[in-house]
Amino acid sequence: MKLTPSQLEDHRLEIENRIRNLFWTVSGDYTLEIRPDIEEFARSEYLALYNALKQGAFAKYFDAEEMALYVMKKTYLKADEKALMELVQLCIETAVYPLIRDARPGASEIRTSAWLALLKAEQEPAPVRPLRKRREAMHPQKTLFHRARNLMICRYLISVQALSPEDPFVQSCEMDQDAALLLKELAPLENARSTGELLEVIDRLYNSRQDPDFQEQNGDLNQVLSIPSDALLYSSVGQEALSDDQMDTIMRKYLTNLRRDMLRLSVDGKRRGKGSVLTKEMVENTNFSTPTEESAKKVKDYVALSYGRSYLSEQEQRQLNALLCRGAHRGCSLHYTDGILHKPILKNNQYRYSQMLTQKNRMYYYGNHRIIKRNIDNLAEALGHMIALRQEKEIWRDRAGTLVPSRMWKLGRTGDDKLFNKTFQHDDSEFVVEILLDGSGSQMKRQTQVAAQGYMISEALSRVGIPHRVSSFCTFWDYTILHRFRDYDDPRTENERIFEYHGSATNRDGLAIRAVCNELLNRQEEHKILIILSDGKPNDLGRRSRGTEKALPYLGEDAVKDTAFEVRKARALDVAVLGIFSGLEEDLEAEKKIFGNDFAYIRNLNNFSKVVEQYLCRQLEVE
């Protein structure tokens, strides 16, 4: 019998105690915390009790936090959260039930009642609104993992004679060959006794069935697990100035919600657990006060901890902030660093995370070594040829210059009075190149390609002796971070550091361009070139911690206009600017507005050197 809201409230304490006691009895650990779901109990008493059984068994035999962290990291790498959670629930169900069944004789009855209620709810039509109807027509709700779960329920209920094989719903589920094959692949989990075994199966099935490109783009299970937890948190709530204790509070809250959700089988589309995504709302709803007076110092220290110490002195930094952080960038700051791997405050998780991403970039380079080397060779050869032409001397006959004695006999005998040779020296003035990589979080999926592109240009310029600097930029809190990989006159060996590139946080393209041009214009070389690899999406919400001056939001059309203004200002100061587009085709219009005609859209590495070669050689052409 369903409880009314009034009855539910009257019996709340009794129900909570019943669920807690069941959980503690099965887990054998009375120190563990559980948050009983009273609303779920109101919908189905047996479903709530069965979920408590599973949570207790999982806590006893497996590591719930390890599993939750995996889900968090996988989702951070853009895995489909809905599909992943359904797969995790399915795998946990397969592994945990045999343990409950053997230890708790009454578990089978509770499971049967729970799954009958679940199946009944599954077949009840949900209210269909026009917008939902259109959305479901475009994106069918039921994933393979959800269909496999329905098939698992049907087969179990048939085995305990609680459901007829002739039931239409059963027959429709049995017709799903993909779901049947998936259940066959899950069968070995019935003997799993470690969280690692579960993770291996979950990761393999997600990558093979849901996202075949995931491993190539983001790495295997070991690489997913190696992502530091604080790097995830810092990326997700990076717009707030929080202490370590406050960050831990958010993490614990998130993991608690996630552990609960991944152990609950729910009706698809009718109930989703709260807190399964780490969002800004979770930060705002967390009960703690925001620091005020010490915010500015805290932000500065945290930036240095996350990105590495600045290579500038305090006075130099203040002067540059006063000079450059004006107009649309008032209230912002700049942080110049050689990176956390070279100037770390301490070797924390962010340091290890950077090491992991550097290795990922190197692996991409090794996997595409032949293409990359061919691009470097072609680009270096073309640049070398143009430089040689600039250095050649051209000689022609003239009426003045250096007298050629062998022509003296023509004097007075012919009308040819060009008895001299004149030497013309082509413009051999020097060049300097600045390479600026967009290092914002939107580049994460493309970071290996962007790192390879920056490396190719740098290698080719090094071979022909053109001084150049390579940096990346991103914006975190008040700070736009300029990460220097190699300086203008560094040896070629420093090019390897470009593989340290990775994407994070947001981006103020206009401020980054203004900052690098300020240094580029101070170089003595006559010809200056700036190459910017970006996705054409300048974006920084301008959210700041209390106690610091609030910067203006930087996004949309205003951000595009400001970035375009900085590009045109650089060109007016005789800096040749090339934009290399590395984003989505839908953002091409913004890229065109920013760079005008001097931009290139490179879809793959094969034609990279040709595009860059054409632009650079045009700048090097003999005048």
C-alpha positions as a printed Julia matrix, in Angstrom:
623×3 Matrix{Float64}:
  0.0     0.0     0.0
  1.33    3.41   -0.98
  1.93    5.83    1.83
  0.35    9.28    1.65
  2.66   12.28    2.14
  1.26   12.69    5.66
  1.88    9.02    6.54
  5.34    9.21    5.01
  6.25   12.15    7.21
  4.84   10.45   10.31
  6.92    7.31    9.69
 10.04    9.03    8.29
 12.29    8.22   11.25
 11.13    4.6    11.35
 11.72    4.15    7.61
 15.15    5.78    7.74
 16.21    3.51   10.59
 14.96    0.44    8.73
 17.0     1.3     5.63
 20.11    2.2     7.66
 19.97   -1.0     9.71
 19.68   -3.12    6.58
 22.64   -1.33    5.01
 24.78   -1.63    8.15
 23.89   -5.3     8.68
 24.93   -6.24    5.15
 28.07   -4.08    5.06
 29.16   -5.11    8.55
 30.46   -1.59    9.17
 28.32    0.63   11.4
 30.63    3.62   10.87
 29.59    4.01    7.22
 27.17    6.77    6.29
 24.03    6.28    4.21
 21.32    8.76    3.26
 18.01    6.87    3.09
 15.81    7.84    0.15
 12.36    8.23    1.68
 10.74    9.29   -1.6
 11.97    6.11   -3.25
 10.52    4.09   -0.35
  7.17    5.8    -0.92
  7.17    4.71   -4.55
  8.33    1.15   -3.84
  9.26   -0.23   -0.44
 11.06   -3.23   -1.94
 13.05   -1.17   -4.43
 14.35    1.06   -1.61
 15.25   -1.98    0.5
 16.94   -3.75   -2.4
 19.04   -0.68   -3.17
 20.08   -0.56    0.51
 21.07   -4.25    0.27
 23.21   -3.55   -2.8
 24.87   -0.52   -1.25
 25.78   -2.52    1.83
 27.17   -5.45   -0.19
 29.12   -3.19   -2.51
 30.64   -1.34    0.47
 31.65   -4.7     1.98
 33.23   -6.34   -1.06
 34.28   -3.45   -3.31
 35.58    0.12   -3.12
 32.68    2.51   -3.81
 34.88    5.6    -3.76
 37.29    4.13   -6.32
 34.34    3.41   -8.61
 32.87    6.89   -8.09
 36.21    8.54   -8.87
 36.42    6.54  -12.09
 32.97    7.75  -13.14
 33.96   11.3   -12.26
 37.18   11.15  -14.29
 35.56    9.44  -17.26
 32.81   12.07  -17.33
 35.44   14.81  -17.02
 36.91   13.49  -20.28
 33.52   14.04  -21.94
 32.14   10.51  -21.62
 28.35   10.36  -21.97
 27.26   10.53  -18.33
 23.84    8.91  -18.84
 25.17    5.92  -20.77
 28.18    5.49  -18.47
 26.03    5.52  -15.33
 23.66    2.94  -16.81
 26.6     0.68  -17.67
 28.09    1.07  -14.18
 24.74    0.21  -12.58
 24.4    -2.85  -14.81
 27.9    -4.11  -14.02
 27.49   -3.54  -10.29
 24.18   -5.4   -10.36
 25.84   -8.36  -12.1
 28.74   -8.49   -9.63
 26.93   -7.77   -6.37
 23.76   -9.88   -6.55
 25.53  -13.29   -6.34
 27.24  -12.08   -3.16
 23.93  -10.92   -1.63
 22.12  -14.1    -2.7
 24.69  -16.4    -1.1
 24.91  -14.41    2.13
 21.26  -13.34    2.53
 18.62  -16.0     1.71
 15.82  -13.41    1.76
 17.56  -11.23   -0.84
 15.97  -13.1    -3.74
 12.44  -12.28   -2.55
 13.3    -8.6    -2.07
 14.91   -8.48   -5.51
 11.91  -10.12   -7.14
  9.46   -7.66   -5.57
 11.74   -4.73   -6.36
 12.18   -5.72   -9.99
  8.46   -6.35  -10.5
  7.85   -2.79   -9.29
 10.64   -1.53  -11.52
  9.29   -3.37  -14.56
  5.79   -2.05  -13.91
  7.08    1.51  -13.7
  9.15    0.94  -16.83
  6.06    0.08  -18.85
  3.97    2.98  -17.55
  3.8     5.74  -20.16
  5.35    8.94  -18.92
  3.53   12.26  -19.56
  4.61   13.37  -23.02
  4.97   17.06  -23.63
  5.44   18.38  -27.21
  9.03   19.48  -26.56
  9.94   16.15  -24.97
  8.27   14.29  -27.84
 10.4    16.13  -30.4
 13.56   15.6   -28.37
 12.93   11.87  -28.0
 12.25   11.56  -31.72
 15.67   13.05  -32.42
 17.52   11.3   -29.58
 16.0     7.93  -28.58
 16.18    7.62  -24.8
 16.96    3.96  -24.3
 20.64    3.19  -24.66
 22.01   -0.3   -25.26
 22.87   -0.52  -21.56
 19.32    0.34  -20.51
 17.87   -2.21  -22.93
 20.27   -4.84  -21.56
 19.09   -4.0   -18.05
 15.47   -4.58  -19.08
 16.44   -7.91  -20.61
 18.29   -8.87  -17.39
 15.18   -8.06  -15.32
 12.9   -10.06  -17.61
 15.15  -13.13  -17.58
 15.49  -13.05  -13.8
 11.74  -12.71  -13.22
 11.09  -15.61  -15.6
 13.67  -17.72  -13.73
 11.82  -17.21  -10.44
  8.46  -17.74  -12.17
  7.3   -14.21  -11.46
  6.84  -13.39  -15.14
  5.63  -15.34  -18.15
  7.95  -15.87  -21.16
  4.89  -15.08  -23.31
  4.65  -11.54  -21.93
  4.84   -9.07  -24.89
  7.4    -6.9   -23.1
  9.59   -9.96  -22.47
  9.39  -11.01  -26.1
 10.3    -7.53  -27.34
 13.33   -7.52  -24.99
 14.44  -10.99  -26.15
 14.45   -9.82  -29.76
 17.23   -7.35  -28.95
 20.34   -9.32  -30.01
 22.76   -6.54  -29.05
 21.4    -6.49  -25.5
 21.62  -10.29  -25.28
 25.23  -10.22  -26.45
 26.08   -7.54  -23.9
 24.65   -9.64  -21.06
 26.8   -12.55  -22.22
 29.89  -10.29  -21.99
 28.85   -9.26  -18.47
 28.5   -12.83  -17.2
 32.14  -13.16  -15.98
 31.47  -10.32  -13.51
 29.4   -12.74  -11.43
 32.75  -14.0   -10.13
 34.44  -10.58   -9.79
 35.97   -9.95   -6.4
 37.82   -6.66   -6.91
 36.93   -3.14   -8.04
 39.71   -3.34  -10.62
 37.97   -6.24  -12.38
 34.77   -4.2   -12.54
 36.55   -1.13  -13.9
 38.28   -3.08  -16.65
 34.98   -4.48  -17.94
 33.13   -1.15  -17.62
 35.85    0.77  -19.45
 36.17   -1.81  -22.21
 32.43   -2.02  -22.81
 31.92    1.74  -22.76
 34.74    2.3   -25.26
 33.62   -0.51  -27.57
 29.84   -0.08  -27.39
 29.23    3.6   -26.63
 32.21    5.64  -27.86
 34.72    3.77  -30.09
 36.88    6.91  -30.44
 37.15    7.56  -26.7
 40.37    5.63  -26.02
 42.19    7.12  -29.0
 41.23   10.65  -27.95
 41.56   10.35  -24.17
 43.61    7.27  -23.33
 43.01    3.85  -21.81
 41.79    2.95  -18.32
 45.17    3.6   -16.7
 45.33    7.08  -18.19
 41.78    7.84  -17.04
 42.55    6.7   -13.49
 45.82    8.67  -13.4
 44.0    12.02  -13.64
 44.36   13.7   -10.22
 41.06   14.31   -8.44
 41.92   17.88   -7.54
 42.59   18.66  -11.2
 38.99   17.68  -11.97
 37.64   19.77   -9.15
 39.79   22.74  -10.03
 38.59   22.57  -13.63
 34.92   22.29  -12.64
 34.75   24.99   -9.98
 37.64   27.12  -11.16
 35.63   30.34  -11.0
 35.57   30.38   -7.2
 38.32   31.12   -4.69
 38.09   28.19   -2.3
 40.29   26.82    0.44
 41.51   23.23    0.39
 38.98   22.32    3.1
 36.16   23.82    1.04
 37.32   21.95   -2.06
 37.31   18.73    0.01
 33.76   19.48    1.17
 32.54   19.77   -2.41
 34.39   16.6    -3.42
 32.9    14.58   -0.55
 29.42   15.85   -1.35
 29.8    14.99   -5.01
 31.19   11.5    -4.38
 28.45   10.73   -1.84
 25.76   11.57   -4.38
 27.57    9.68   -7.11
 28.01    6.53   -5.01
 24.29    6.55   -4.25
 23.27    7.03   -7.9
 25.51    4.36   -9.37
 24.04    1.75   -6.99
 20.43    2.55   -7.85
 18.49    1.06  -10.74
 15.92    3.7   -11.72
 13.29    4.1   -14.39
 14.84    5.64  -17.49
 13.73    9.22  -18.03
 11.57    9.32  -14.89
 14.1     9.76  -12.15
 17.65   10.96  -12.22
 19.84   11.21   -9.16
 20.87   14.65   -8.03
 24.52   15.44   -7.83
 25.73   13.1   -10.56
 27.46   16.02  -12.26
 29.96   18.27  -10.53
 28.56   21.74  -11.27
 28.84   25.3   -10.15
 25.43   24.95   -8.47
 26.96   22.35   -6.16
 29.57   24.91   -5.16
 26.97   27.61   -4.55
 24.79   25.25   -2.5
 27.66   24.11   -0.32
 27.4    25.72    3.09
 30.55   27.72    3.68
 31.59   31.35    3.56
 33.73   32.81    0.8
 37.03   34.4     1.84
 37.19   38.16    1.39
 40.29   40.08    2.55
 42.73   37.31    1.69
 41.13   36.39   -1.64
 43.64   38.23   -3.83
 46.64   36.58   -2.18
 44.93   33.19   -2.14
 44.15   33.39   -5.86
 47.72   34.44   -6.67
 49.19   31.6    -4.61
 46.8    29.05   -6.07
 47.61   30.13   -9.64
 51.32   29.67   -8.92
 50.61   26.29   -7.31
 48.58   25.12  -10.32
 50.63   26.6   -13.18
 54.13   27.14  -11.76
 55.97   30.16  -10.39
 56.23   33.33  -12.45
 59.6    33.99  -14.08
 59.09   37.74  -13.56
 59.82   39.71  -10.42
 56.95   41.23   -8.43
 57.81   44.7    -9.73
 57.95   43.57  -13.37
 54.61   41.82  -12.96
 52.94   44.9   -11.46
 54.27   47.12  -14.25
 52.96   44.83  -16.97
 49.56   44.51  -15.3
 49.28   48.29  -15.1
 50.32   48.64  -18.75
 48.27   45.86  -20.34
 45.24   45.11  -18.15
 43.11   48.02  -19.27
 39.87   48.63  -21.11
 37.99   45.35  -21.61
 40.62   43.65  -19.4
 40.48   46.01  -16.43
 40.58   43.99  -13.2
 42.55   41.15  -14.82
 46.12   40.08  -14.14
 48.84   38.3   -16.1
 50.95   35.38  -14.93
 54.12   34.58  -16.91
 55.46   31.09  -16.23
 57.67   28.36  -17.65
 55.09   25.85  -16.42
 54.5    23.69  -13.38
 56.95   21.03  -14.63
 59.83   23.54  -14.58
 58.93   25.94  -11.78
 56.72   23.95   -9.39
 55.97   25.13   -5.89
 55.49   21.49   -4.98
 55.01   18.27   -6.92
 51.28   17.92   -6.32
 48.55   16.16   -8.28
 48.46   18.97  -10.82
 52.18   18.4   -11.43
 51.59   14.68  -12.02
 48.58   15.45  -14.2
 50.77   17.69  -16.39
 53.33   14.9   -16.66
 50.61   12.52  -17.81
 49.32   14.93  -20.48
 52.86   15.59  -21.7
 53.31   11.85  -22.19
 49.99   11.71  -24.02
 51.2    14.41  -26.45
 54.45   12.54  -27.0
 52.59    9.32  -27.74
 50.54   11.14  -30.39
 53.8    12.43  -31.88
 55.32    8.93  -31.98
 52.14    7.54  -33.52
 52.24   10.15  -36.31
 56.01   10.51  -36.53
 56.31   10.03  -40.29
 53.64   12.6   -41.16
 55.03   15.12  -38.67
 58.62   14.64  -39.84
 57.57   15.06  -43.48
 55.77   18.3   -42.6
 58.83   19.61  -40.76
 61.16   18.69  -43.64
 58.92   20.32  -46.24
 58.44   23.49  -44.24
 62.13   23.82  -43.34
 63.17   23.25  -46.96
 60.8    25.93  -48.27
 61.88   28.43  -45.6
 65.55   27.69  -46.21
 65.11   28.29  -49.94
 63.44   31.67  -49.38
 66.13   32.76  -46.92
 68.85   31.75  -49.41
 67.2    33.88  -52.09
 67.14   36.86  -49.75
 70.87   36.51  -49.11
 71.91   36.2   -52.76
 73.56   39.15  -54.54
 72.29   40.06  -57.98
 74.64   41.73  -60.53
 73.67   43.58  -63.7
 75.2    46.0   -66.16
 74.75   49.73  -65.59
 76.12   53.15  -66.43
 77.65   53.45  -62.98
 79.11   51.09  -60.47
 82.23   48.92  -60.73
 84.08   49.37  -64.05
 84.56   46.21  -66.13
 87.83   46.7   -68.16
 86.89   44.1   -70.77
 84.06   46.39  -71.93
 86.26   49.48  -72.48
 86.67   48.72  -76.21
 82.99   49.65  -76.7
 83.71   53.23  -75.69
 83.23   55.47  -78.74
 82.71   52.48  -81.01
 79.19   51.38  -79.98
 76.13   52.92  -78.45
 76.37   50.6   -75.44
 77.5    52.74  -72.53
 76.83   50.18  -69.81
 80.46   49.56  -68.98
 79.91   48.98  -65.28
 78.54   46.24  -63.04
 76.1    47.13  -60.31
 75.53   44.78  -57.36
 72.09   44.58  -55.82
 71.76   43.14  -52.31
 68.27   41.79  -51.56
 66.71   42.74  -48.28
 68.48   40.52  -45.77
 66.81   42.04  -42.73
 66.03   39.57  -39.97
 62.78   37.89  -38.95
 61.34   36.88  -35.59
 58.28   34.7   -35.04
 55.86   34.43  -32.1
 53.74   31.25  -31.86
 50.76   31.51  -29.52
 48.66   28.42  -28.69
 45.14   28.66  -27.3
 45.43   26.65  -24.07
 41.82   26.86  -22.89
 39.68   23.91  -21.8
 37.84   23.86  -25.14
 41.09   22.59  -26.69
 41.31   19.5   -24.47
 40.07   17.09  -27.13
 42.48   18.58  -29.69
 45.47   19.15  -27.46
 47.62   16.42  -29.0
 47.1    17.87  -32.49
 47.71   21.46  -31.35
 50.91   20.44  -29.55
 52.09   18.63  -32.71
 51.32   21.67  -34.88
 53.21   24.02  -32.58
 56.14   21.59  -32.5
 56.26   21.31  -36.32
 56.46   25.08  -36.83
 59.06   25.45  -34.09
 61.27   22.64  -35.47
 61.2    24.08  -38.98
 62.06   27.6   -37.74
 64.88   26.19  -35.6
 66.4    24.39  -38.58
 66.67   27.59  -40.61
 67.81   29.71  -37.66
 64.81   32.05  -37.3
 64.43   33.15  -33.65
 60.99   32.37  -32.27
 59.05   31.92  -29.06
 56.26   29.43  -28.35
 53.68   30.08  -25.61
 50.18   29.04  -24.68
 47.5    31.04  -22.88
 44.44   30.39  -20.75
 42.5    32.35  -18.12
 41.99   31.13  -14.57
 40.21   33.37  -12.04
 41.7    36.88  -12.41
 44.77   35.62  -14.24
 45.57   35.1   -17.88
 48.41   32.59  -17.78
 51.11   32.79  -20.44
 53.01   29.51  -20.41
 56.37   29.87  -22.19
 57.64   26.63  -23.72
 60.71   28.08  -25.47
 62.08   31.62  -25.7
 63.25   33.43  -28.84
 66.9    32.47  -28.71
 66.66   29.11  -26.97
 68.43   26.13  -28.57
 66.49   23.65  -30.68
 66.44   21.1   -27.84
 63.9    23.3   -26.01
 61.29   22.54  -28.69
 60.56   19.28  -26.84
 58.89   21.32  -24.1
 56.02   22.16  -26.46
 54.67   18.69  -25.64
 53.87   20.07  -22.18
 50.97   21.95  -23.76
 47.46   21.13  -22.54
 44.09   22.84  -22.31
 42.38   24.11  -19.16
 40.08   26.87  -17.86
 38.82   29.74  -20.07
 40.47   32.23  -22.44
 40.87   36.0   -22.97
 42.4    35.96  -26.43
 42.62   39.75  -26.73
 44.65   40.14  -23.54
 46.99   37.28  -24.48
 47.62   38.78  -27.94
 48.21   42.21  -26.41
 50.7    40.72  -23.94
 52.8    38.75  -26.46
 52.81   41.65  -28.94
 54.15   43.93  -26.23
 57.29   41.77  -26.06
 57.42   40.98  -29.76
 57.5    44.69  -30.66
 60.53   45.16  -28.39
 62.57   42.75  -30.53
 65.23   44.3   -32.8
 64.33   42.26  -35.89
 62.68   44.32  -38.61
 60.1    41.73  -39.68
 57.82   40.33  -37.0
 55.34   37.48  -37.45
 52.68   36.26  -35.0
 51.05   32.85  -35.56
 48.02   32.08  -33.39
 46.55   28.57  -33.13
 43.05   28.94  -31.67
 39.47   27.69  -31.91
 37.96   31.1   -32.55
 36.01   31.14  -29.28
 37.31   33.74  -26.8
 35.34   33.14  -23.64
 35.76   34.2   -20.02
 32.74   34.89  -17.84
 34.61   37.43  -15.76
 33.59   35.8   -12.46
 35.97   36.77   -9.69
 36.42   36.04   -6.03
 35.4    38.59   -3.46
 38.16   40.91   -2.4
 39.41   41.4    -5.97
 38.29   43.87   -8.61
 35.62   42.33  -10.83
 36.63   42.04  -14.48
 34.09   42.49  -17.24
 32.63   39.33  -18.78
 34.46   38.39  -21.97
 32.34   36.29  -24.3
 30.24   36.3   -27.45
 30.39   39.06  -30.03
 32.12   41.53  -27.68
 35.0    39.1   -27.08
 35.34   38.4   -30.82
 35.43   42.15  -31.56
 38.07   42.79  -28.89
 40.26   39.94  -30.19
 39.86   41.22  -33.77
 40.83   44.72  -32.58
 44.05   43.42  -31.01
 44.89   41.54  -34.24
 44.35   44.66  -36.35
 46.32   46.81  -33.91
 49.24   44.38  -34.2
 49.09   44.53  -37.99
 49.04   48.33  -37.85
 52.32   48.09  -35.94
 53.79   45.98  -38.76
 53.31   42.6   -37.1
 52.15   40.03  -39.67
 49.43   37.93  -37.99
 48.28   34.48  -39.15
 45.41   32.61  -37.49
 45.43   28.82  -37.68
 41.96   27.52  -36.89
 41.75   24.39  -34.74
 38.1    24.43  -33.71
 34.67   23.35  -34.96
 33.39   24.34  -38.37
 30.48   26.18  -36.77
 32.94   28.66  -35.25
 34.61   29.54  -38.56
 32.68   32.8   -38.89
 34.16   34.11  -35.64
 37.65   33.13  -36.84
 37.1    35.07  -40.08
 36.0    38.13  -38.13
 39.11   37.94  -35.97
 41.79   37.28  -38.62
 40.24   38.49  -41.88
 41.82   36.82  -44.9
 44.97   35.69  -43.1
 43.71   32.55  -41.46
 43.94   28.85  -42.29
 41.56   26.0   -41.51
 43.63   22.83  -41.19
 41.56   19.67  -40.9
 44.47   17.2   -40.68
 48.24   17.08  -40.43
 48.88   16.06  -44.04
 48.56   19.55  -45.52
 49.74   21.47  -42.45
 53.21   22.36  -43.73
 51.87   23.5   -47.11
 49.45   26.01  -45.57
 51.98   27.45  -43.11
 54.68   27.41  -45.77
 52.61   29.56  -48.14
 52.06   32.21  -45.5
 55.6    32.33  -44.11
 57.17   32.3   -47.56
 54.94   35.19  -48.54
 56.41   37.14  -45.64
 59.94   36.08  -46.63
 59.54   36.87  -50.32
 62.34   38.86  -51.93
 61.25   42.5   -52.1
